[in-house]
Tab-separated table of C-alpha atoms in Angstrom:
chain	number	residue	atom	x	y	z
A	1	MET	CA	2.267	-26.020	12.012
A	2	VAL	CA	4.552	-23.184	12.872
A	3	GLU	CA	6.345	-23.208	15.974
A	4	GLU	CA	5.499	-20.638	18.613
A	5	ASN	CA	8.096	-18.089	18.291
A	6	SER	CA	7.433	-18.039	14.306
A	7	ASN	CA	11.107	-18.290	13.451
A	8	MET	CA	10.986	-22.277	12.133
A	9	LEU	CA	10.783	-23.751	8.701
A	10	LEU	CA	6.951	-24.538	8.316
A	11	GLY	CA	6.042	-28.303	8.640
A	12	THR	CA	9.657	-29.231	9.916
A	13	GLY	CA	10.420	-27.196	13.254
A	14	ASP	CA	13.895	-26.971	11.838
A	15	LYS	CA	15.417	-23.744	12.230
A	16	PRO	CA	17.042	-21.655	8.909
A	17	SER	CA	20.666	-21.344	9.020
A	18	PRO	CA	21.948	-17.622	9.314
A	19	LEU	CA	22.843	-17.844	5.673
A	20	ARG	CA	19.433	-18.879	4.525
A	21	TRP	CA	18.094	-15.964	6.851
A	22	ILE	CA	19.873	-13.477	4.459
A	23	LEU	CA	18.903	-15.016	1.531
A	24	LEU	CA	15.216	-14.840	2.895
A	25	ALA	CA	15.443	-11.634	4.115
A	26	ILE	CA	16.771	-10.497	0.513
A	27	GLN	CA	13.553	-12.208	-1.095
A	28	HIS	CA	11.276	-10.217	1.177
A	29	VAL	CA	13.336	-6.725	0.352
A	30	CYS	CA	12.652	-7.328	-3.498
A	31	ALA	CA	9.090	-8.462	-2.777
A	32	MET	CA	8.438	-5.391	-1.254
A	33	PHE	CA	10.837	-2.827	-2.915
A	34	GLY	CA	9.260	-2.157	-6.162
A	35	ALA	CA	5.833	-1.175	-4.635
A	36	THR	CA	7.066	0.762	-1.943
A	37	ILE	CA	8.902	2.856	-4.415
A	38	LEU	CA	6.431	3.068	-6.769
A	39	VAL	CA	4.091	5.010	-4.504
A	40	PRO	CA	6.506	8.344	-3.892
A	41	ILE	CA	7.298	8.268	-7.601
A	42	VAL	CA	3.606	8.153	-8.615
A	43	VAL	CA	2.480	10.682	-6.060
A	44	ASN	CA	5.431	13.123	-7.175
A	45	THR	CA	4.929	12.645	-10.967
A	46	THR	CA	1.117	13.092	-10.865
A	47	ALA	CA	1.161	16.099	-8.389
A	48	GLY	CA	4.295	17.730	-10.123
A	49	ALA	CA	5.751	18.394	-6.933
A	50	ASP	CA	8.254	16.475	-4.405
A	51	ILE	CA	5.760	15.344	-1.624
A	52	LEU	CA	7.107	12.035	-0.705
A	53	SER	CA	10.820	10.736	-0.757
A	54	ILE	CA	12.095	7.232	-1.976
A	55	PRO	CA	14.482	6.986	1.106
A	56	VAL	CA	12.005	8.108	3.724
A	57	ALA	CA	9.497	5.730	2.047
A	58	LEU	CA	11.895	2.906	2.748
A	59	VAL	CA	13.068	3.998	6.183
A	60	SER	CA	9.438	4.361	6.769
A	61	SER	CA	8.733	0.786	5.599
A	62	GLY	CA	11.490	-0.422	7.800
A	63	LEU	CA	10.999	1.241	10.901
A	64	GLY	CA	6.925	0.409	10.726
A	65	THR	CA	7.526	-3.108	10.056
A	66	LEU	CA	9.765	-3.324	13.687
A	67	ILE	CA	7.239	-1.405	15.575
A	68	TYR	CA	4.559	-3.847	14.199
A	69	LEU	CA	6.932	-6.876	15.074
A	70	VAL	CA	7.164	-5.517	18.560
A	71	CYS	CA	3.396	-4.915	19.132
A	72	THR	CA	2.707	-8.145	17.955
A	73	ARG	CA	5.384	-9.762	20.395
A	74	ASN	CA	7.144	-11.230	17.506
A	75	ARG	CA	4.301	-13.341	16.617
A	76	SER	CA	3.432	-12.403	13.201
A	77	PRO	CA	5.283	-12.822	10.182
A	78	VAL	CA	4.248	-9.625	8.242
A	79	TYR	CA	5.963	-6.808	6.293
A	80	LEU	CA	4.654	-3.411	5.768
A	81	GLY	CA	5.219	-0.890	3.067
A	82	SER	CA	3.838	2.001	1.528
A	83	SER	CA	0.076	1.995	0.577
A	84	PHE	CA	-1.409	2.571	-2.649
A	85	ALA	CA	-4.671	3.179	-1.522
A	86	PHE	CA	-3.455	6.707	-0.270
A	87	ILE	CA	-2.178	7.650	-3.567
A	88	ALA	CA	-5.239	9.693	-4.889
A	89	PRO	CA	-6.103	11.002	-1.534
A	90	MET	CA	-2.497	12.249	-0.781
A	91	ILE	CA	-2.502	14.238	-4.309
A	92	ALA	CA	-6.058	15.668	-3.339
A	93	GLY	CA	-4.766	16.500	-0.101
A	94	TYR	CA	-1.420	18.237	-1.290
A	95	ALA	CA	-3.840	20.221	-3.558
A	96	ILE	CA	-5.958	21.391	-0.596
A	97	GLY	CA	-3.079	21.989	1.689
A	98	GLY	CA	-0.141	21.485	0.656
A	99	THR	CA	2.567	19.000	1.967
A	100	GLY	CA	2.281	19.633	5.628
A	101	SER	CA	-1.207	19.004	5.719
A	102	VAL	CA	-0.643	15.618	3.934
A	103	PHE	CA	1.499	14.409	6.453
A	104	THR	CA	-0.549	15.650	9.569
A	105	ALA	CA	-3.718	13.618	7.811
A	106	LEU	CA	-1.640	10.416	7.816
A	107	MET	CA	-0.527	10.762	11.374
A	108	VAL	CA	-4.174	11.176	12.016
A	109	VAL	CA	-4.841	7.612	10.152
A	110	GLY	CA	-2.329	6.048	12.453
A	111	ILE	CA	-4.181	7.549	15.395
A	112	VAL	CA	-7.396	6.224	13.969
A	113	TYR	CA	-5.929	2.615	13.650
A	114	VAL	CA	-5.074	2.718	17.367
A	115	ILE	CA	-8.257	3.884	18.494
A	116	ILE	CA	-9.761	1.134	16.616
A	117	SER	CA	-7.541	-0.956	17.945
A	118	LEU	CA	-8.328	-0.191	21.407
A	119	ILE	CA	-12.136	-0.427	20.886
A	120	ILE	CA	-11.414	-4.293	19.758
A	121	ARG	CA	-9.522	-4.933	22.725
A	122	VAL	CA	-12.827	-4.028	24.686
A	123	THR	CA	-15.807	-5.156	22.225
A	124	GLY	CA	-14.679	-7.800	19.993
A	125	SER	CA	-14.058	-6.994	16.118
A	126	GLY	CA	-17.406	-8.449	15.077
A	127	TRP	CA	-18.648	-4.764	14.372
A	128	ILE	CA	-16.145	-4.382	11.517
A	129	ASN	CA	-17.461	-6.828	9.394
A	130	LYS	CA	-20.995	-5.165	9.647
A	131	LEU	CA	-19.699	-1.628	9.175
A	132	LEU	CA	-17.577	-2.679	6.199
A	133	PRO	CA	-19.138	-5.470	4.403
A	134	PRO	CA	-17.828	-6.579	0.685
A	135	VAL	CA	-20.695	-4.790	-0.957
A	136	VAL	CA	-18.824	-1.320	0.511
A	137	VAL	CA	-15.059	-2.583	0.182
A	138	GLY	CA	-15.195	-4.088	-2.821
A	139	PRO	CA	-16.400	-0.669	-4.845
A	140	MET	CA	-13.942	1.219	-2.831
A	141	ILE	CA	-11.135	-0.700	-3.797
A	142	MET	CA	-12.281	-0.618	-7.487
A	143	VAL	CA	-12.384	3.379	-7.125
A	144	ILE	CA	-8.991	3.331	-6.016
A	145	GLY	CA	-7.535	1.763	-9.006
A	146	LEU	CA	-9.827	3.140	-11.794
A	147	SER	CA	-9.164	6.739	-9.920
A	148	LEU	CA	-5.414	6.230	-10.764
A	149	ALA	CA	-5.763	5.117	-14.501
A	150	PRO	CA	-5.665	8.865	-16.014
A	151	THR	CA	-1.912	8.913	-14.473
A	152	ALA	CA	-0.568	5.954	-16.251
A	153	ILE	CA	-2.268	7.212	-19.489
A	154	SER	CA	-0.418	10.570	-18.945
A	155	GLU	CA	2.972	9.126	-18.101
A	156	ILE	CA	3.019	7.019	-21.393
A	157	GLY	CA	1.766	10.342	-23.295
A	158	LEU	CA	-1.309	8.560	-24.738
A	159	ASP	CA	-3.326	11.639	-23.811
A	160	LEU	CA	-0.939	13.817	-26.266
A	161	THR	CA	-1.906	14.395	-29.865
A	162	THR	CA	1.402	13.165	-30.881
A	163	ILE	CA	3.549	10.642	-28.912
A	164	PRO	CA	7.262	9.842	-29.327
A	165	TRP	CA	7.660	6.526	-30.748
A	166	GLN	CA	10.324	5.873	-27.761
A	167	ASN	CA	7.888	6.536	-25.163
A	168	LEU	CA	5.466	4.023	-26.821
A	169	LEU	CA	8.218	1.076	-27.370
A	170	VAL	CA	9.778	1.933	-23.868
A	171	ALA	CA	6.104	1.586	-22.062
A	172	PHE	CA	5.001	-1.339	-24.213
A	173	ILE	CA	8.222	-3.606	-23.263
A	174	SER	CA	7.863	-2.454	-19.606
A	175	PHE	CA	4.014	-3.783	-19.610
A	176	LEU	CA	4.931	-6.852	-21.681
A	177	ALA	CA	7.679	-7.787	-19.359
A	178	THR	CA	5.481	-7.150	-16.518
A	179	VAL	CA	2.777	-9.413	-17.916
A	180	ILE	CA	4.911	-12.184	-18.593
A	181	VAL	CA	6.741	-12.549	-15.466
A	182	ALA	CA	3.234	-12.431	-13.964
A	183	VAL	CA	1.611	-15.096	-15.799
A	184	ARG	CA	4.519	-17.364	-16.527
A	185	GLY	CA	7.042	-16.500	-13.511
A	186	ARG	CA	7.991	-19.092	-11.401
A	187	GLY	CA	9.154	-18.878	-7.353
A	188	ILE	CA	10.371	-15.391	-6.339
A	189	GLN	CA	9.657	-13.893	-10.069
A	190	GLN	CA	5.887	-14.372	-9.653
A	191	VAL	CA	6.024	-12.308	-6.086
A	192	ILE	CA	7.938	-9.406	-7.951
A	193	PRO	CA	6.745	-8.693	-11.465
A	194	PHE	CA	6.307	-4.957	-11.297
A	195	LEU	CA	9.947	-4.814	-10.074
A	196	ILE	CA	11.009	-6.837	-13.000
A	197	GLY	CA	9.429	-4.735	-15.422
A	198	ILE	CA	10.759	-1.521	-13.730
A	199	ILE	CA	14.330	-3.212	-14.272
A	200	VAL	CA	13.527	-4.343	-17.936
A	201	GLY	CA	11.979	-1.140	-18.986
A	202	TYR	CA	14.896	1.014	-17.586
A	203	ILE	CA	17.388	-0.846	-19.357
A	204	VAL	CA	15.214	-0.207	-22.519
A	205	ALA	CA	15.151	3.184	-21.953
A	206	ALA	CA	18.941	3.681	-21.046
A	207	VAL	CA	19.663	2.171	-24.352
A	208	LEU	CA	17.477	4.501	-26.351
A	209	GLY	CA	19.363	7.582	-24.441
A	210	MET	CA	16.410	8.304	-22.456
A	211	VAL	CA	18.045	8.157	-18.933
A	212	ASP	CA	19.670	10.961	-17.392
A	213	PHE	CA	22.681	9.204	-15.056
A	214	THR	CA	24.302	12.631	-14.075
A	215	GLN	CA	22.785	12.769	-10.559
A	216	ALA	CA	23.517	9.074	-10.170
A	217	LEU	CA	27.361	9.611	-10.991
A	218	THR	CA	27.567	12.305	-8.979
A	219	ALA	CA	25.763	11.151	-5.943
A	220	ASN	CA	27.464	10.514	-2.336
A	221	VAL	CA	27.690	6.859	-1.598
A	222	ILE	CA	25.602	7.432	1.651
A	223	GLU	CA	23.382	10.453	1.975
A	224	ILE	CA	20.763	11.293	4.894
A	225	PRO	CA	17.272	11.066	3.776
A	226	LYS	CA	15.318	14.395	3.901
A	227	PHE	CA	13.014	13.773	6.924
A	228	TYR	CA	10.277	16.113	7.933
A	229	MET	CA	11.138	18.168	11.133
A	230	PRO	CA	8.979	17.157	13.776
A	231	PHE	CA	6.525	20.005	14.871
A	232	MET	CA	7.701	22.403	12.204
A	233	ASN	CA	7.035	21.189	8.749
A	234	TYR	CA	3.490	20.260	9.795
A	235	ASN	CA	0.149	22.271	9.273
A	236	LEU	CA	-3.558	20.811	10.472
A	237	ASN	CA	-6.069	21.474	7.655
A	238	PHE	CA	-9.302	19.784	8.278
A	239	ALA	CA	-10.262	19.591	4.705
A	240	ALA	CA	-7.076	17.612	3.987
A	241	ILE	CA	-7.852	15.271	6.938
A	242	LEU	CA	-11.190	14.360	5.698
A	243	THR	CA	-10.039	13.674	2.323
A	244	ILE	CA	-7.402	11.353	3.423
A	245	VAL	CA	-8.494	9.709	6.880
A	246	PRO	CA	-11.416	7.717	5.550
A	247	ILE	CA	-9.383	5.402	3.494
A	248	ALA	CA	-8.435	4.153	6.615
A	249	LEU	CA	-11.809	2.259	6.547
A	250	VAL	CA	-10.620	0.476	3.416
A	251	THR	CA	-6.807	-0.066	4.640
A	252	MET	CA	-8.364	-1.760	7.617
A	253	VAL	CA	-10.226	-4.451	5.738
A	254	GLU	CA	-7.133	-4.864	3.497
A	255	HIS	CA	-5.378	-5.481	6.832
A	256	VAL	CA	-7.749	-8.055	7.909
A	257	GLY	CA	-7.951	-9.783	4.921
A	258	ASP	CA	-4.102	-10.116	4.402
A	259	HIS	CA	-3.796	-11.636	8.014
A	260	LYS	CA	-6.312	-13.995	7.353
A	261	VAL	CA	-4.732	-15.467	4.112
A	262	LEU	CA	-1.196	-15.330	6.247
A	263	SER	CA	-3.059	-17.421	8.846
A	264	GLU	CA	-4.176	-20.145	6.634
A	265	ILE	CA	-0.352	-20.268	5.535
A	266	ILE	CA	1.441	-20.662	8.529
A	267	GLY	CA	-1.880	-22.627	10.525
A	268	ARG	CA	-2.263	-20.407	13.090
A	269	ASP	CA	-4.911	-17.814	13.821
A	270	LEU	CA	-3.344	-14.236	13.617
A	271	ILE	CA	-6.749	-12.642	14.357
A	272	GLU	CA	-6.711	-14.542	17.449
A	273	ASP	CA	-2.888	-14.850	18.310
A	274	PRO	CA	-1.375	-12.423	18.400
A	275	GLY	CA	-4.931	-10.602	18.311
A	276	LEU	CA	-6.339	-8.277	15.752
A	277	GLN	CA	-6.004	-5.447	18.514
A	278	ARG	CA	-2.400	-5.809	18.275
A	279	THR	CA	-1.929	-5.991	14.654
A	280	LEU	CA	-3.970	-2.792	14.212
A	281	LEU	CA	-2.110	-1.309	17.057
A	282	GLY	CA	1.223	-2.161	15.357
A	283	ASP	CA	0.169	-1.114	11.971
A	284	GLY	CA	-1.292	2.360	13.451
A	285	LEU	CA	1.935	3.299	15.082
A	286	ALA	CA	3.665	2.396	12.002
A	287	THR	CA	1.805	4.550	10.027
A	288	PHE	CA	2.091	7.479	12.597
A	289	LEU	CA	5.788	7.335	12.440
A	290	ALA	CA	5.900	7.226	8.760
A	291	ALA	CA	3.839	10.117	8.478
A	292	PHE	CA	5.748	11.975	11.384
A	293	LEU	CA	8.991	11.294	9.495
A	294	GLY	CA	7.538	12.619	5.976
A	295	GLY	CA	6.594	9.083	4.230
A	296	PRO	CA	3.611	7.350	3.003
A	297	ALA	CA	1.269	5.301	4.949
A	298	ASN	CA	2.058	2.013	5.686
A	299	THR	CA	-0.019	-1.511	5.278
A	300	THR	CA	0.315	-5.045	4.997
A	301	TYR	CA	1.930	-6.424	2.050
A	302	GLY	CA	0.606	-9.173	0.252
A	303	GLU	CA	3.546	-9.593	-1.654
A	304	ASN	CA	5.503	-10.526	1.379
A	305	THR	CA	2.733	-13.075	2.530
A	306	SER	CA	3.352	-14.634	-0.790
A	307	VAL	CA	7.001	-15.030	0.127
A	308	VAL	CA	6.449	-16.642	3.245
A	309	GLY	CA	3.935	-19.360	1.167
A	310	MET	CA	6.452	-20.095	-1.353
A	311	THR	CA	9.523	-20.404	0.974
A	312	ARG	CA	7.766	-22.045	3.732
A	313	VAL	CA	9.496	-19.910	6.248
A	314	ALA	CA	7.471	-17.763	8.692
A	315	SER	CA	10.112	-16.258	10.646
A	316	THR	CA	9.818	-12.861	12.196
A	317	TYR	CA	13.475	-12.921	12.634
A	318	VAL	CA	13.860	-12.990	8.546
A	319	ILE	CA	10.940	-10.130	8.608
A	320	GLY	CA	13.042	-8.015	10.856
A	321	LEU	CA	16.306	-8.842	8.725
A	322	ALA	CA	14.360	-7.484	5.733
A	323	ALA	CA	13.562	-4.429	7.474
A	324	ILE	CA	16.704	-3.517	8.368
A	325	ILE	CA	18.096	-3.945	5.022
A	326	ALA	CA	15.244	-1.659	3.575
A	327	ILE	CA	16.525	0.840	6.314
A	328	ILE	CA	20.398	0.344	4.624
A	329	PHE	CA	19.085	1.022	1.387
A	330	ALA	CA	17.534	4.225	2.208
A	331	PHE	CA	21.067	5.730	3.260
A	332	SER	CA	22.310	4.918	-0.466
A	333	GLY	CA	22.783	8.132	-2.539
A	334	HIS	CA	23.334	6.262	-5.583
A	335	LEU	CA	20.645	3.738	-5.685
A	336	THR	CA	18.131	7.032	-4.778
A	337	ALA	CA	19.712	8.424	-7.677
A	338	LEU	CA	19.112	5.813	-9.909
A	339	LEU	CA	15.281	5.296	-8.413
A	340	THR	CA	14.545	8.961	-9.135
A	341	ALA	CA	15.833	8.762	-12.963
A	342	ILE	CA	13.134	6.299	-13.956
A	343	PRO	CA	11.442	7.707	-17.317
A	344	GLN	CA	7.676	8.016	-16.958
A	345	PRO	CA	6.981	5.670	-19.982
A	346	VAL	CA	8.607	2.956	-17.610
A	347	LEU	CA	6.225	3.698	-14.874
A	348	GLY	CA	3.032	4.312	-17.009
A	349	GLY	CA	3.891	0.756	-18.855
A	350	ILE	CA	3.716	-1.223	-15.500
A	351	SER	CA	1.276	1.350	-13.884
A	352	VAL	CA	-1.373	0.291	-16.731
A	353	LEU	CA	-1.357	-3.140	-14.924
A	354	LEU	CA	-0.891	-1.918	-11.339
A	355	TYR	CA	-3.997	-0.007	-11.302
A	356	GLY	CA	-5.792	-2.358	-13.346
A	357	PHE	CA	-4.912	-5.050	-11.040
A	358	ILE	CA	-6.186	-2.837	-7.879
A	359	CYS	CA	-9.509	-2.321	-9.351
A	360	VAL	CA	-10.066	-5.934	-10.384
A	361	ASN	CA	-9.174	-7.015	-6.718
A	362	GLY	CA	-12.079	-4.744	-5.592
A	363	LEU	CA	-14.194	-6.679	-8.013
A	364	LYS	CA	-12.578	-10.095	-6.790
A	365	ILE	CA	-13.916	-9.015	-3.302
A	366	LEU	CA	-17.516	-8.831	-4.798
A	367	ILE	CA	-17.012	-12.387	-6.572
A	368	ASN	CA	-15.620	-14.117	-3.806
A	369	SER	CA	-17.902	-12.782	-0.989
A	370	GLN	CA	-20.844	-13.658	-3.573
A	371	VAL	CA	-22.496	-10.394	-3.242
A	372	ASP	CA	-25.767	-10.776	-4.534
A	373	PHE	CA	-26.820	-7.757	-7.109
A	374	ASN	CA	-30.375	-9.220	-7.672
A	375	ASN	CA	-30.552	-7.269	-3.972
A	376	THR	CA	-31.408	-3.603	-5.107
A	377	LYS	CA	-29.869	-2.327	-1.840
A	378	ASN	CA	-26.405	-4.023	-3.075
A	379	VAL	CA	-26.858	-2.132	-6.211
A	380	VAL	CA	-27.826	1.106	-4.787
A	381	VAL	CA	-24.933	0.863	-2.365
A	382	ALA	CA	-21.999	-0.408	-5.038
A	383	ALA	CA	-23.621	2.257	-8.022
A	384	THR	CA	-23.485	5.249	-5.708
A	385	MET	CA	-20.193	4.758	-4.398
A	386	LEU	CA	-18.561	4.110	-8.188
A	387	VAL	CA	-20.319	7.209	-9.757
A	388	LEU	CA	-19.268	9.496	-6.450
A	389	GLY	CA	-15.748	8.378	-6.647
A	390	LEU	CA	-14.919	8.187	-10.195
A	391	GLY	CA	-17.433	11.259	-11.122
A	392	GLY	CA	-15.071	13.815	-9.244
A	393	ALA	CA	-17.879	14.520	-6.641
A	394	ALA	CA	-17.149	17.124	-3.839
A	395	LEU	CA	-19.135	18.402	-0.708
A	396	SER	CA	-18.141	21.594	0.797
A	397	ILE	CA	-19.618	22.450	4.141
A	398	ALA	CA	-18.663	26.536	5.503
A	399	TYR	CA	-19.350	27.448	8.894
A	400	GLY	CA	-18.084	30.925	9.599
A	401	ASP	CA	-14.412	31.089	8.698
A	402	LEU	CA	-14.337	27.259	8.802
A	403	SER	CA	-14.654	25.461	5.498
A	404	ILE	CA	-14.269	21.857	4.968
A	405	SER	CA	-14.355	20.094	1.640
A	406	ILE	CA	-14.586	16.090	1.217
A	407	SER	CA	-14.370	14.554	-2.049
A	408	GLY	CA	-13.636	11.689	-4.320
A	409	MET	CA	-12.805	8.410	-2.929
A	410	SER	CA	-13.506	9.605	0.600
A	411	LEU	CA	-16.878	11.116	0.125
A	412	ALA	CA	-17.717	7.563	-1.719
A	413	ALA	CA	-16.153	5.551	1.350
A	414	ILE	CA	-18.510	7.661	3.798
A	415	ILE	CA	-21.380	7.671	1.623
A	416	GLY	CA	-21.247	3.596	0.765
A	417	VAL	CA	-20.985	3.215	4.671
A	418	LEU	CA	-24.073	5.181	5.520
A	419	LEU	CA	-26.297	3.595	2.699
A	420	ASN	CA	-25.230	0.202	3.716
A	421	LEU	CA	-26.448	1.020	7.255
A	422	LEU	CA	-29.195	3.246	6.595
A	423	VAL	CA	-31.115	1.851	3.560
A	424	PRO	CA	-33.350	-0.967	4.539
A	425	GLU	CA	-33.297	-4.539	3.439
A	426	GLU	CA	-35.319	-5.204	-0.033
A	427	LYS	CA	-38.852	-6.936	0.634
A	428	HIS	CA	-39.917	-9.799	-1.352
A	429	GLU	CA	-43.494	-10.965	-2.032
C-alpha cells in the first residue's frame, strides 16, 4: 500500500533517496518523450505546415502535469503528455479555420473537461459509463488509429510509383528496432520502444546522409519556445470546434481507464481519492493552458503508469521533477533542431506500429469488455461508426451566413453516442 502523500516505495514505506528521485524522474521523461514530441512532428508533416512546436509541446506537458498534481492535492502520480487522439482532428481543424482555430477548439476541450468535472462533483460518475460504453469507445479508438494509417505510408514513400532504397531501409530498420524492443525489451526498454526506434532509425539515416545537421550546429544553446500570443493569435471557428471537441469523449474514457490501471498498481482507488472530479479538473486545466500557449491537448500517459508499476515508486515528487526536466529540455536549441531534423522514413517506420497499436487498443476494449456482437444493436453502433469515421463522411449545416461542418471522427463519435442511446435493445423470442 502506498503512503498517504504518494512519495514512498510501494509496499515498503521507505522514501527514495534524492539521487534515486532524479534517476526515476529521468525514466519518466524517457517514457513520455517519444510520444510527446511525435505528436507535433506528425501533425506538421501531415498538414504540411508548422501548426505545433516541439518545445511548446514539452512545456505544455510539464506545466500541465504540475497543474494536475496541484488539482489532485499531490495524491495521484500521473504524468500528462501530448494526446494522439487529437492528431487527425487538429489537421482537419487547421484545414477548416487555420492554426488559430485549432488552439481555440482545444481550449474548449479543456473547458468541457472542467464542466464535466463539476457535474461529477454534484451527480457522481455513473452516467459516464452509460453515455460512453465500450461499444462506442472501442470503435472510436479504432477509427483514430486507422485514419492515421495513410500518414505512415506517405512518410515512408510507399504511396509513390518509385521509392528510394534508402527510405525503405531506414523505415524497415526503425520498424524492426521498435518491434524487437517492444517484444523482447526488459524494464524501462519495454516502456519506450518508439523512442528507441526513433534513435536507431535516426542513426542509420545519418550514416546514409539523409539528415541535415546544419540547424543543429548553428542553433543557440538556449532558445525561447515560440509560444502563441494570448488573445492575439486565436480565432473562433465553430466548424473547427465541432470537429475537434467531440474527441474529448474518447480521451475522457481513456483518462478514467488509465486511473483505474494506476489504482490497481498503487493499491488505492484514485477514482475515489482524490476523486474523478479532481483528476478531470486537472486534465482539463492542463489542456486549456497547453492550447493557450500553442501546444497540443494533454492526456494521461500509460507509459508513465507502466514506469510506476516497474519501479514500484508512486511518487508525485518524482512526477513533478520529471515535469520540470521536460520544461528545461524545451529551452534547448540544439535538442529542438535535432528533433526537427528527424527524416520522414524514420517516422513512417515507427508509425506503422504506433497507429496500429492505437487501433488494436480499441479492439482490446471490445474484447476485454466482452461486447456481444450477436446483439444487433451493438453491430449497428460499431459498424456505423467505423464507416462514418473511415469513409470521410461530412455533415454541413448552413443557417444564413453561418456554416457548420462536422466530419470524420467527430461525426462518428456523435452518431455513435446517439445510436447507443436511441436504438432500442434487441428483443428475443
